[in-house]
mmCIF file of C-alpha atoms and ligand atoms in Angstrom:
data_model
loop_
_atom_site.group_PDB
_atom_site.id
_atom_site.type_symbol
_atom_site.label_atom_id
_atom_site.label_comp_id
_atom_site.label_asym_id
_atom_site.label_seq_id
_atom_site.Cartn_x
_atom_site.Cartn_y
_atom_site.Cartn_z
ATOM 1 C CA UNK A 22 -45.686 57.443 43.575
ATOM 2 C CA UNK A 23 -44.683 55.418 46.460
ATOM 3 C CA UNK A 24 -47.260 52.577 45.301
ATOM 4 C CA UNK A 25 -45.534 52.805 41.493
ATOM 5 C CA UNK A 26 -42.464 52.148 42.614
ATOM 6 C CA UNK A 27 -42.877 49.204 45.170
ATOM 7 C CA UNK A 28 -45.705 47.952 42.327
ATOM 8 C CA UNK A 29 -42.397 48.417 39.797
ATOM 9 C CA UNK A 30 -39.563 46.919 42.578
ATOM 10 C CA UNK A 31 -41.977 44.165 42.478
ATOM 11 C CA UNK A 32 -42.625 43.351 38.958
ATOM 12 C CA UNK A 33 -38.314 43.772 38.144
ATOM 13 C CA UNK A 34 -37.500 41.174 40.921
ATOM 14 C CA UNK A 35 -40.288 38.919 39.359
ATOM 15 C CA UNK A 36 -38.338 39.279 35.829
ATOM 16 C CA UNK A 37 -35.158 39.024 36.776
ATOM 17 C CA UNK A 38 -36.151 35.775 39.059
ATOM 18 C CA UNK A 39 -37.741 34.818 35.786
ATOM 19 C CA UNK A 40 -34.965 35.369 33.543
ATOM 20 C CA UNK A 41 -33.293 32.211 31.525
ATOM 21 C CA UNK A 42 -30.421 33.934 30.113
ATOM 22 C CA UNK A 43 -28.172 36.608 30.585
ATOM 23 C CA UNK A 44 -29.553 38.329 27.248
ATOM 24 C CA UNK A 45 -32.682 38.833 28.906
ATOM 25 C CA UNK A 46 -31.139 40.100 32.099
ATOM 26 C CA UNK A 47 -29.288 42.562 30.178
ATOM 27 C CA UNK A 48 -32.756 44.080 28.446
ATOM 28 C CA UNK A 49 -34.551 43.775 31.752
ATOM 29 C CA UNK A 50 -31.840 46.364 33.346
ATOM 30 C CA UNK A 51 -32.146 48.705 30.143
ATOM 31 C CA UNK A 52 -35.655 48.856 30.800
ATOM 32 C CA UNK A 53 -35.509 49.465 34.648
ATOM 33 C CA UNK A 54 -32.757 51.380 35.234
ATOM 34 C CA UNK A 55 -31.389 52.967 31.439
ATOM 35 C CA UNK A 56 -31.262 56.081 31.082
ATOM 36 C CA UNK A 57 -34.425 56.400 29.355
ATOM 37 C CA UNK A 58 -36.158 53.387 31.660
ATOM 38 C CA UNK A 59 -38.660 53.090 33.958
ATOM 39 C CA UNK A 60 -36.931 54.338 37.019
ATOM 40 C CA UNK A 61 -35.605 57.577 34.989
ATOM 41 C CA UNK A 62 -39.209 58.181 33.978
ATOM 42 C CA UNK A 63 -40.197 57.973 37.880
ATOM 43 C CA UNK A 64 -37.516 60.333 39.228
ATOM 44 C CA UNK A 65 -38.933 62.597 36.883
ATOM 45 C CA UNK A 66 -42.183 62.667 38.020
ATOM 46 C CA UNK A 67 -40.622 63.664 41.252
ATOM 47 C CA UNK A 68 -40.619 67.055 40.089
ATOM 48 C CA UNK A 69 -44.922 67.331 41.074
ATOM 49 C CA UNK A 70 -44.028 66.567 44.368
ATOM 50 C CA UNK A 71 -44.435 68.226 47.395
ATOM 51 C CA UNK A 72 -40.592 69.780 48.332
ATOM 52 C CA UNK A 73 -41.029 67.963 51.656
ATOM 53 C CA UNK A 74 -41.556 64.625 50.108
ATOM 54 C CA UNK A 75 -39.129 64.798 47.808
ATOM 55 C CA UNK A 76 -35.713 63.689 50.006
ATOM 56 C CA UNK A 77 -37.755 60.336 51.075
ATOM 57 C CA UNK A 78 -39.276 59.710 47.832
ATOM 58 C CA UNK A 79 -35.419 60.051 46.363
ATOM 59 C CA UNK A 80 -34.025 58.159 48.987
ATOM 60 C CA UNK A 81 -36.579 55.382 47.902
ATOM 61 C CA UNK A 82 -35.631 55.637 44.394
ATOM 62 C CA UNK A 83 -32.017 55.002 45.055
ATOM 63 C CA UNK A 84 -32.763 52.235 47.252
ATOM 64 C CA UNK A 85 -35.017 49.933 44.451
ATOM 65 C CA UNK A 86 -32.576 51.238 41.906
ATOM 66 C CA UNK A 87 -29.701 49.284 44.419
ATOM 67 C CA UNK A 88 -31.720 46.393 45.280
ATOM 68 C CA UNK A 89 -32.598 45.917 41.577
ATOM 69 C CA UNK A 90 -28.844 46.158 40.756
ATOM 70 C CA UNK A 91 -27.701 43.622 43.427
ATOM 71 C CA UNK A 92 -30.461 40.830 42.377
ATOM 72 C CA UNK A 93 -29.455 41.679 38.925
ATOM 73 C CA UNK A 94 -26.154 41.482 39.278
ATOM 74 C CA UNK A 95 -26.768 38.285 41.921
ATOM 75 C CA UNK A 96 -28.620 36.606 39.042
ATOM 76 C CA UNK A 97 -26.220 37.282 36.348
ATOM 77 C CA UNK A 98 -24.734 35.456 38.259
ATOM 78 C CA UNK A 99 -25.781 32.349 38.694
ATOM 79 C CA UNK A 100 -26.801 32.218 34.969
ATOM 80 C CA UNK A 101 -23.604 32.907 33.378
ATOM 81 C CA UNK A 102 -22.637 29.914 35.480
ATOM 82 C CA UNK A 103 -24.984 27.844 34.529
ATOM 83 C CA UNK A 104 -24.435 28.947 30.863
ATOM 84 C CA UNK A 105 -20.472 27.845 30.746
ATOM 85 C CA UNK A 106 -21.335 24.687 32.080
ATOM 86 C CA UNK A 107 -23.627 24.018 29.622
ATOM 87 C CA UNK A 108 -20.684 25.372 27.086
ATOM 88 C CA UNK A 109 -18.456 23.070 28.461
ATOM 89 C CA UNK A 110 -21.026 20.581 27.867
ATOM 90 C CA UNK A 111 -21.513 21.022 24.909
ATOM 91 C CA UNK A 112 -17.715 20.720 23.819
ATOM 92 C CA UNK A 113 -17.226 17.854 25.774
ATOM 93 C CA UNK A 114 -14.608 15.492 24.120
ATOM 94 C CA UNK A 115 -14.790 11.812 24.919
ATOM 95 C CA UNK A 116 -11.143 10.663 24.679
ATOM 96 C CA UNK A 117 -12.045 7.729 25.525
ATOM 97 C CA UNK A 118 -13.838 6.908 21.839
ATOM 98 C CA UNK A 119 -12.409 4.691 18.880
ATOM 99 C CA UNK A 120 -11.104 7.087 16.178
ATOM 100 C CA UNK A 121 -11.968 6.960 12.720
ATOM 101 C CA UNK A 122 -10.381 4.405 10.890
ATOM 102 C CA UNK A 123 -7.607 4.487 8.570
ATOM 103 C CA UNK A 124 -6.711 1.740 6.154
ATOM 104 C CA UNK A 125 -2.906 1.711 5.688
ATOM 105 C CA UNK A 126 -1.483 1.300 2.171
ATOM 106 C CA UNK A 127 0.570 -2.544 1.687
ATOM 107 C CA UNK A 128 2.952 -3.741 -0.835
ATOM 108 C CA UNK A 129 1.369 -5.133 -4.064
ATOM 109 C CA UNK A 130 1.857 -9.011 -3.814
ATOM 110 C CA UNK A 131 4.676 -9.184 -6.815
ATOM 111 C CA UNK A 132 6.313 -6.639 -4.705
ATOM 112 C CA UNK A 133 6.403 -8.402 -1.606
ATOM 113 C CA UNK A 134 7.640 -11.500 -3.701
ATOM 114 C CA UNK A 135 10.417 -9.699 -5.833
ATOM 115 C CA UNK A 136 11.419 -8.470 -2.383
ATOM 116 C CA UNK A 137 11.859 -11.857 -0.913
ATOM 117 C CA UNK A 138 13.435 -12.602 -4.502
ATOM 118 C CA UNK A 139 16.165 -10.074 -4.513
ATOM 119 C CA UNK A 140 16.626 -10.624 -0.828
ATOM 120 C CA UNK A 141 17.599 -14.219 -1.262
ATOM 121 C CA UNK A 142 20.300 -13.169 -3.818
ATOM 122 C CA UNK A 143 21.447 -10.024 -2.040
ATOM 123 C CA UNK A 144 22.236 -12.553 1.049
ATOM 124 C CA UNK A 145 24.462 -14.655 -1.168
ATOM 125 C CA UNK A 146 26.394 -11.457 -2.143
ATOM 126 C CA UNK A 147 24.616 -10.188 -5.309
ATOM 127 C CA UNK A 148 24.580 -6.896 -6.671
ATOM 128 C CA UNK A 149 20.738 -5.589 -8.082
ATOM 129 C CA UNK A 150 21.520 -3.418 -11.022
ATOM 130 C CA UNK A 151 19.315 -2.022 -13.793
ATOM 131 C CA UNK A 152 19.133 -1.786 -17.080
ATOM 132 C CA UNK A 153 16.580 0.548 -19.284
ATOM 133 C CA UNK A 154 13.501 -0.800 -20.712
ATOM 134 C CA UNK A 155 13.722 0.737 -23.884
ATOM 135 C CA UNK A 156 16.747 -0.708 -25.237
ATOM 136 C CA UNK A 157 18.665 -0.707 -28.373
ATOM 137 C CA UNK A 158 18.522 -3.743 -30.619
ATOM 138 C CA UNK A 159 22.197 -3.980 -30.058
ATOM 139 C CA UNK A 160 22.157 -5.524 -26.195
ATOM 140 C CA UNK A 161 18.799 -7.002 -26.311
ATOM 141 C CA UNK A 162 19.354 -9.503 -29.355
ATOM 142 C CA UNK A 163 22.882 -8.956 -31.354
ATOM 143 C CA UNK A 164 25.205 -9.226 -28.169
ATOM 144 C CA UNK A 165 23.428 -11.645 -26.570
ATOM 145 C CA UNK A 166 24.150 -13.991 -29.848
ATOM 146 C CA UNK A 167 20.851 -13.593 -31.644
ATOM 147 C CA UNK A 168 21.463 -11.854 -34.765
ATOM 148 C CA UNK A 169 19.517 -10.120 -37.196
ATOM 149 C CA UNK A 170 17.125 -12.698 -39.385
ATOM 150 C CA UNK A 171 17.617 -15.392 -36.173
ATOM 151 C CA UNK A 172 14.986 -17.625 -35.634
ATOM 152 C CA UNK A 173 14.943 -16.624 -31.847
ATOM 153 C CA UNK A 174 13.594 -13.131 -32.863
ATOM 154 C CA UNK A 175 10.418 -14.788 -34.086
ATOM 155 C CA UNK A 176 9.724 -16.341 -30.615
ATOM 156 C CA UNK A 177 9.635 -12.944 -28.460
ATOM 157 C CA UNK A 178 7.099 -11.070 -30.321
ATOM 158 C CA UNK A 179 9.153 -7.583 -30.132
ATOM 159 C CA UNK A 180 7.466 -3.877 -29.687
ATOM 160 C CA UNK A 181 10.101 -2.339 -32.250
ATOM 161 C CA UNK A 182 10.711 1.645 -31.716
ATOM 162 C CA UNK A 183 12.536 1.800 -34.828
ATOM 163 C CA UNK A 184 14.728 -0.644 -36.657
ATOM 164 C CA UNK A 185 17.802 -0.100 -33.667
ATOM 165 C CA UNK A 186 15.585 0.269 -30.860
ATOM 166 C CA UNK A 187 13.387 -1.923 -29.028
ATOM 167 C CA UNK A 188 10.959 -2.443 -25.778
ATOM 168 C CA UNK A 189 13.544 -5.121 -24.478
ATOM 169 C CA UNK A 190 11.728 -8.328 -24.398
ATOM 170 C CA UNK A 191 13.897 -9.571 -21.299
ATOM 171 C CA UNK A 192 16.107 -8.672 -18.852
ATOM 172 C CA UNK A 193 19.145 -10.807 -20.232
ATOM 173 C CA UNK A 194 20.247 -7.220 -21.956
ATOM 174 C CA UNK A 195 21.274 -6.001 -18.760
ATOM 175 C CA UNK A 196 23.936 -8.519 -18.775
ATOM 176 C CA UNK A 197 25.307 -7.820 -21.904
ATOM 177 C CA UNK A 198 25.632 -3.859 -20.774
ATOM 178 C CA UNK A 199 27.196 -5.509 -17.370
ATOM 179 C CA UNK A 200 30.006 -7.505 -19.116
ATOM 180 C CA UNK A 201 30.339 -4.879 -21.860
ATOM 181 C CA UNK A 202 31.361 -2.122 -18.995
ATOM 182 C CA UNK A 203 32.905 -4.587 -15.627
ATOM 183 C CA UNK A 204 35.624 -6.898 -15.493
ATOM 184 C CA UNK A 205 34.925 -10.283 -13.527
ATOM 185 C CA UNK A 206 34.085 -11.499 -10.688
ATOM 186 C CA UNK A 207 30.830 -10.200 -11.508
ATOM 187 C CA UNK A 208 27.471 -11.150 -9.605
ATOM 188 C CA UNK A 209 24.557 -9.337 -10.059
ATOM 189 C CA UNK A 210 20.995 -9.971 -10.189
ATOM 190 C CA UNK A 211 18.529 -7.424 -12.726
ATOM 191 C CA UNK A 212 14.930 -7.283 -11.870
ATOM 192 C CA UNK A 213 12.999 -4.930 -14.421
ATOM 193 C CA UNK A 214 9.625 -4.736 -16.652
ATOM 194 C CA UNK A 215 9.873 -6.474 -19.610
ATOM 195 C CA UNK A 216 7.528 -6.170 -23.131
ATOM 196 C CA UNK A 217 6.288 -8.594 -25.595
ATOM 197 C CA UNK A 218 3.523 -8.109 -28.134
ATOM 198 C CA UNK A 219 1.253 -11.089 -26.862
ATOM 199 C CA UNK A 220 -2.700 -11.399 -25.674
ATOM 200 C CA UNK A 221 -3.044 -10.638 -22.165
ATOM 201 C CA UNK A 222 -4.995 -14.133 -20.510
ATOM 202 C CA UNK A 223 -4.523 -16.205 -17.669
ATOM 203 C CA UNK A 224 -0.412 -16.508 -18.204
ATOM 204 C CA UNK A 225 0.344 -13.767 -20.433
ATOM 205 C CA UNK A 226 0.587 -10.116 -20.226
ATOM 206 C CA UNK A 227 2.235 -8.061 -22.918
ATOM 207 C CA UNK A 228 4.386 -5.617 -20.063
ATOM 208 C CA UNK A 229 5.525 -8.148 -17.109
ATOM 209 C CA UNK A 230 8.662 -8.452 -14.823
ATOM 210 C CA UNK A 231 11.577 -10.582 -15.215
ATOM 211 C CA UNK A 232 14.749 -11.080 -13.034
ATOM 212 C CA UNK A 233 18.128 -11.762 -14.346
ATOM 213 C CA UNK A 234 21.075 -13.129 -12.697
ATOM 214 C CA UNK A 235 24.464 -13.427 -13.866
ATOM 215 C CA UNK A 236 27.823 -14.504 -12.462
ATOM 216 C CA UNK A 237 31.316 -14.580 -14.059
ATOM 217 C CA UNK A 238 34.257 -15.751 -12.982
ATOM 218 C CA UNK A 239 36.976 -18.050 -12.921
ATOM 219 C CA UNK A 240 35.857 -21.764 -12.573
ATOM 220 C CA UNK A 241 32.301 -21.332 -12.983
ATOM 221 C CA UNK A 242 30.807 -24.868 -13.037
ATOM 222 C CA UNK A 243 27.085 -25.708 -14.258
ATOM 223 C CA UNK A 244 27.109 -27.288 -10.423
ATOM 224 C CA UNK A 245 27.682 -23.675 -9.030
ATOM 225 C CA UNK A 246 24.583 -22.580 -10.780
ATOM 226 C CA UNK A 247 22.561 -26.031 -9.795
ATOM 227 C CA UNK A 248 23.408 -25.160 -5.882
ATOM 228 C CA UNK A 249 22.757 -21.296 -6.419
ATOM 229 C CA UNK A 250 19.158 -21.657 -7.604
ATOM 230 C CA UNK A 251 18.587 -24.988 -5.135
ATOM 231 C CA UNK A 252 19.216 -22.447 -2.141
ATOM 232 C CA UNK A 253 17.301 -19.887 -4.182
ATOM 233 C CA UNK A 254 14.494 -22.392 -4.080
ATOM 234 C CA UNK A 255 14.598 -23.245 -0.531
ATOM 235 C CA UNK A 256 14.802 -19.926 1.285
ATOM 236 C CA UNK A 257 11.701 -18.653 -1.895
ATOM 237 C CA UNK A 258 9.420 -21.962 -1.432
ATOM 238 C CA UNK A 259 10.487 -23.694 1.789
ATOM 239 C CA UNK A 260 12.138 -26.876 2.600
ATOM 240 C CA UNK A 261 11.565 -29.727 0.357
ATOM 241 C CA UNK A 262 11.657 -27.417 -2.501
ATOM 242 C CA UNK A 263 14.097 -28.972 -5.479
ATOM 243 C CA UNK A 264 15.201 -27.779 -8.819
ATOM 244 C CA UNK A 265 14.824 -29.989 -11.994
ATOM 245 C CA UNK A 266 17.129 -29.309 -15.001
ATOM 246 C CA UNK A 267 15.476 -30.327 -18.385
ATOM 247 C CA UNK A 268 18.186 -29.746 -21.425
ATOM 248 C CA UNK A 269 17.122 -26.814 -23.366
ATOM 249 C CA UNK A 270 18.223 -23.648 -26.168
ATOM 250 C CA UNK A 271 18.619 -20.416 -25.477
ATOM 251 C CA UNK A 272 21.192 -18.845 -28.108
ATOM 252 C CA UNK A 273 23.465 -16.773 -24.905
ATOM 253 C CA UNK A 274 24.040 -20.085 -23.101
ATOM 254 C CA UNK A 275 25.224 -23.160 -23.728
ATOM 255 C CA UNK A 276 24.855 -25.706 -22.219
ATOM 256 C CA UNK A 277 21.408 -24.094 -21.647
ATOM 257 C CA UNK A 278 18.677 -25.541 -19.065
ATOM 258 C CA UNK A 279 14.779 -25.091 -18.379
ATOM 259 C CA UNK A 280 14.762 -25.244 -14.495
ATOM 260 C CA UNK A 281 11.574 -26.915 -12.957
ATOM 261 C CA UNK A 282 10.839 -26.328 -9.066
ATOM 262 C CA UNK A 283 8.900 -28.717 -6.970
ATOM 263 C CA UNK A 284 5.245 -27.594 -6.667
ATOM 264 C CA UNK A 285 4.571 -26.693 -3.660
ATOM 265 C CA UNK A 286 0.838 -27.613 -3.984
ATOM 266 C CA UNK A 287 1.161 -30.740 -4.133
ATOM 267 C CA UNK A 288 4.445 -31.337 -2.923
ATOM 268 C CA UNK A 289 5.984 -32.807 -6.135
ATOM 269 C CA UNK A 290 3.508 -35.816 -5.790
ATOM 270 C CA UNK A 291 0.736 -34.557 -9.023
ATOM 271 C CA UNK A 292 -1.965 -35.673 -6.822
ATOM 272 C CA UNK A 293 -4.130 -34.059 -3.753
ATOM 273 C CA UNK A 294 -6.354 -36.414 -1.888
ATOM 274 C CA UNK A 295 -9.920 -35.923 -2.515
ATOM 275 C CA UNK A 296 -12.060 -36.461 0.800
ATOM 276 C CA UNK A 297 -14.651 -38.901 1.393
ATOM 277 C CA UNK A 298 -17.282 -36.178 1.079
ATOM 278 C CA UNK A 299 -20.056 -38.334 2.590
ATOM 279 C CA UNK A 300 -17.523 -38.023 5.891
ATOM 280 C CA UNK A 301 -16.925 -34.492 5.741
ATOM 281 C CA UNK A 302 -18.984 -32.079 8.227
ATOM 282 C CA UNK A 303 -19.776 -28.783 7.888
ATOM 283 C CA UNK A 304 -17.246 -26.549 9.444
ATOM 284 C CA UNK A 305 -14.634 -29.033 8.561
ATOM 285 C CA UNK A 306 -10.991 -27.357 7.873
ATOM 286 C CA UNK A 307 -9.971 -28.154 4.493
ATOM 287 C CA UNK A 308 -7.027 -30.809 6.590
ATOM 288 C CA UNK A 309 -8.993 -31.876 8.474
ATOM 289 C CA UNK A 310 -11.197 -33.066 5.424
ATOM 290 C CA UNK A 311 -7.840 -34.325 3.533
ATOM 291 C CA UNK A 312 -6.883 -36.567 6.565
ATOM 292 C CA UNK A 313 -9.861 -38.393 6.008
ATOM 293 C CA UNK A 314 -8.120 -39.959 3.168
ATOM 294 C CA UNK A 315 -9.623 -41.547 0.195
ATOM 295 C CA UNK A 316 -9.168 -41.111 -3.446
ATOM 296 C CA UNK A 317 -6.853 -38.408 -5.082
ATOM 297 C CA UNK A 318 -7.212 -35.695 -7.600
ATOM 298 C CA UNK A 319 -4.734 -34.109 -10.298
ATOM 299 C CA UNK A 320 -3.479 -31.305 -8.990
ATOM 300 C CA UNK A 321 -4.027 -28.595 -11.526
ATOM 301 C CA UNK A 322 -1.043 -26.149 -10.350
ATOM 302 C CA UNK A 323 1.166 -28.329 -11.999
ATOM 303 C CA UNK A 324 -0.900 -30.590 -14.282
ATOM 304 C CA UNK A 325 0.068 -33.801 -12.497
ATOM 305 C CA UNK A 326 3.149 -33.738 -13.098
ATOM 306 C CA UNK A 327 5.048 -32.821 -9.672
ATOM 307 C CA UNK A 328 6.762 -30.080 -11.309
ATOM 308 C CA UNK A 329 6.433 -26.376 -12.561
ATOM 309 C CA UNK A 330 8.784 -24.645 -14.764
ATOM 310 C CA UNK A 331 9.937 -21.532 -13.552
ATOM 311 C CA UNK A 332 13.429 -20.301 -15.096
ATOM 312 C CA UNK A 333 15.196 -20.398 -18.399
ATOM 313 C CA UNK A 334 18.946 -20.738 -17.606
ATOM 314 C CA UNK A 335 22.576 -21.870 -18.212
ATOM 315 C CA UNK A 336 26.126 -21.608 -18.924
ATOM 316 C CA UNK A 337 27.134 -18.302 -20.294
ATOM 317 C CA UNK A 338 28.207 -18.676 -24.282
ATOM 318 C CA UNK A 339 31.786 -18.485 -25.078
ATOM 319 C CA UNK A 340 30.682 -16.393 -27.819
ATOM 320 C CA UNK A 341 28.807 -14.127 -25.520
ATOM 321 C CA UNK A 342 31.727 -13.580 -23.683
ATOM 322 C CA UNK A 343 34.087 -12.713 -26.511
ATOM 323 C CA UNK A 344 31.922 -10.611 -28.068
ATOM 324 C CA UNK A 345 31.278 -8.313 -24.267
ATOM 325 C CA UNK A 346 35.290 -8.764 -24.404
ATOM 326 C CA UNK A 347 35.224 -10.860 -21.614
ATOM 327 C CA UNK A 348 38.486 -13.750 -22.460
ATOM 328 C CA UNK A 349 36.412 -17.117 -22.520
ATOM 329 C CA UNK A 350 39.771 -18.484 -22.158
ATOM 330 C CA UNK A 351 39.953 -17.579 -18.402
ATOM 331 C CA UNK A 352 36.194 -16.877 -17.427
ATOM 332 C CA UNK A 353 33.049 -18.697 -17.233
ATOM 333 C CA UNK A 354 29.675 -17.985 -15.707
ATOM 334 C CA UNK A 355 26.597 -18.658 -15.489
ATOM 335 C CA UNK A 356 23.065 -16.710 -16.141
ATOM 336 C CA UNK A 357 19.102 -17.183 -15.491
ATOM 337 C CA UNK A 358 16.026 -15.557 -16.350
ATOM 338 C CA UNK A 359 12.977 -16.080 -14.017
ATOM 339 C CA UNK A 360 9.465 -14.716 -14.451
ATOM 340 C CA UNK A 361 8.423 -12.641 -11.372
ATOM 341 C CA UNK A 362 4.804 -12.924 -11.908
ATOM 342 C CA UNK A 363 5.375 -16.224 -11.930
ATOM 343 C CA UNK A 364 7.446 -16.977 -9.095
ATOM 344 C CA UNK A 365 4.214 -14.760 -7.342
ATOM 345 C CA UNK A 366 1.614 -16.998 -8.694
ATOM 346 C CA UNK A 367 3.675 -20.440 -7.161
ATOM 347 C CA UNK A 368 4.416 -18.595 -3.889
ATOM 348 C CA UNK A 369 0.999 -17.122 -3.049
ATOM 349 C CA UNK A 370 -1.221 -20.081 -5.069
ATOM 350 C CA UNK A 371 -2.586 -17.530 -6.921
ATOM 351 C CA UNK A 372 -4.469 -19.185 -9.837
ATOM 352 C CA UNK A 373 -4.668 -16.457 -12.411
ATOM 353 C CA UNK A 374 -2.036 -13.763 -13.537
ATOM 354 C CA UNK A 375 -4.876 -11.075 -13.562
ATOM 355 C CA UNK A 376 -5.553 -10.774 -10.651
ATOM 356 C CA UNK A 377 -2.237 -8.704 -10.512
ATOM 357 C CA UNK A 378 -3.332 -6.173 -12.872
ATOM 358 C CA UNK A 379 -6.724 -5.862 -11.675
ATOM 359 C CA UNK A 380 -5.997 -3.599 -8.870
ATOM 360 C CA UNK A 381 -8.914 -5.293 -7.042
ATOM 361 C CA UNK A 382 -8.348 -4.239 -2.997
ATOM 362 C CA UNK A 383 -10.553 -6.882 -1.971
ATOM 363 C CA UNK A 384 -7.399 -9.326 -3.480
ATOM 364 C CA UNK A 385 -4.502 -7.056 -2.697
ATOM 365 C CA UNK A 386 -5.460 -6.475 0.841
ATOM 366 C CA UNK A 387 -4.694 -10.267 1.685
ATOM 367 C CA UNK A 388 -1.074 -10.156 1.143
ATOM 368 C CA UNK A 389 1.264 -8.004 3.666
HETATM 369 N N1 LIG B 402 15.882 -14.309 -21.414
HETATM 370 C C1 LIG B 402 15.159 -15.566 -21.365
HETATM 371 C C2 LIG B 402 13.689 -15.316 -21.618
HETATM 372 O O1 LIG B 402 13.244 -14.226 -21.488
HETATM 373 C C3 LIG B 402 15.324 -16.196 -20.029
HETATM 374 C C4 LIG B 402 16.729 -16.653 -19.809
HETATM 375 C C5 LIG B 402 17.133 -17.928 -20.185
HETATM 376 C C6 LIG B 402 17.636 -15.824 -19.222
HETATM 377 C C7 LIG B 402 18.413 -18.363 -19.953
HETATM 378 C C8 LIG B 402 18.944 -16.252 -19.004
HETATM 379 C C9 LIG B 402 19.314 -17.537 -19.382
HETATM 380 O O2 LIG B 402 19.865 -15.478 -18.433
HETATM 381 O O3 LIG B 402 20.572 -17.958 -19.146
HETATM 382 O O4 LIG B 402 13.000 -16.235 -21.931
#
């Protein structure tokens, strides 16, 4: 018996040495020293001893059972150490690593443009007021001086609702519900979406965005609105930026104007210079290549001609007035339309109005 359990001390301390986990530890002690393990089964045996032999044989059984319990315990040790490093290993975060990207959301060009827009008028002291877009006959043709069987009707390719109710085709209604419910001084600009039944293509879209202004007051001169939309230009476009006034109709004004602004592509002068392309290297920036000089090319932005129309505008009509009960008597003012897909297009050289709608990231991305 003495020889089975040194034989068995043996063989445990060999295990447990051998053991790679506490798991195994833990089943190594069950079968050593549980209640029905190895060590049980020995003490048992005791019984066919001789009485004499018995104290020194139990004395050795207590003995292996406490050595085996130390080295077990020793080695649990040591691996449950080793075990929560490897843990903490494991769930090791490196703070020091890029995180995953996140692509920010930006204005929509025409946004960032309209914003500039309003924020040029705003800083001269306008109001921005709305109007709605589905609008009754009433304000977006009869009060505005374009009555029923007009030859202006014909021109703005209406979406009619019913025979009183339309998708306004501009943003000049929002004046006539502005005189129709303030008294002068009013100054107010009205940026909104605006509807006409046409083919959408490079310059057309049937829904697009317009933005009125309108001021009334007393001694309104056509030279107030000629220096309003001259410092409009400048602070939109840049220095160097003019306005051009060519004579025009629109049945609410009178006089009434088509406003041109300098194009800012070719700086009013209808031509870019065209580089000696035998000089040009690869690499070259696109000055760079200009300053080389040689001949010149239309510029297409504005056909040639130095000039791009961008506004319908002019003196409020008399008649307009009267019939918003405003006395033409002791008020004037002045009103304009601009385009702001248009005014997006000139500031951004953008050379096609669909690329607006498309929605395409890889274009809207650019602008910020
Ligand atoms: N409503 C005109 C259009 O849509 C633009 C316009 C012209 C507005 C002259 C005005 C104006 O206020 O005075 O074509």
């Amino acid at each position: 018996m003495e020889k089975m359990l040194r034989e068995m001390r043996e063989r445990v301390m060999q295990n447990i040495a051998e053991a790679r986990a506490t798991s195994a530890l833990e089943q190594i002690r069950v079968a050593a020293l549980g209640k029905k393990g190895e060590l049980t089964a020995l003490l048992r045996g005791m019984g066919k001893l001789p009485p004499e032999e018995r104290p020194r044989m139990g004395q050795m059984v207590n003995e292996v059972r406490a050595a085996l319990e130390a080295q077990l315990e020793a080695r649990e040790k040591a691996l449950a150490e080793k075990e929560k490093a490897a843990r903490l290993a494991a769930e090791a975060i490196d703070v020091t690593l890029p995180g995953p990207e996140r692509s920010a959301g930006s204005l929509h060009p025409m946004n960032i443009a309209l914003k500039k827009m309003v924020d040029v008028f705003v800083g001269m002291g306008y109001e921005v007021v709305e109007g709605p877009e589905v609008e009754f006959d009433h304000y977006n043709f009869e009060l505005l001086n374009i009555p029923k069987n007009h030859p202006a009707r014909d021109a703005q390719d209406t979406f009619y609702v019913d025979d009183n109710i339309v998708l306004r085709t501009h943003t000049s209604p929002v004046q006539a519900r502005i005189m129709t419910t303030r008294k002068p001084p009013i100054r107010v600009i009205c940026p909104g979406r605006v509807y006409r039944a046409d083919e959408a293509d490079a310059t057309h879209s049937p829904v697009f965005h317009q933005m009125e202004g309108l001021v009334i007051d007393e001694n309104i001169t056509m030279g107030d609105l000629k220096g309003t939309l001259d410092e409009f230009a400048r602070q939109m476009f840049g220095e160097g930026i003019r306005t051009r006034f060519r004579p025009s109709f629109f049945p609410f004004t009178e006089p009434s104007a088509e406003v041109d602004l300098t194009c800012a592509n070719c700086k009013g002068k209808g031509v870019l210079p065209l580089a000696k392309l035998s000089q040009a290297e690869p690499g070259m920036a696109t000055s760079q290549i200009k300053d080389l000089g040689g001949a010149t090319v239309g510029c297409r932005m504005c056909k040639g001609t130095g000039w791009i129309e961008v506004l319908g505008a002019g003196m409020v009509n008399p008649r307009v007035l009267e019939m918003c009960g405003i006395d033409p008597q002791k008020y004037s003012g002045f009103a304009f339309g601009m385009g702001v897909e248009r005014m997006t297009l000139l500031k951004y050289n953008i050379p096609n109005l669909r690329y607006l709608y498309e929605n395409d990231l890889r274009f809207l991305t650019q602008y910020r």
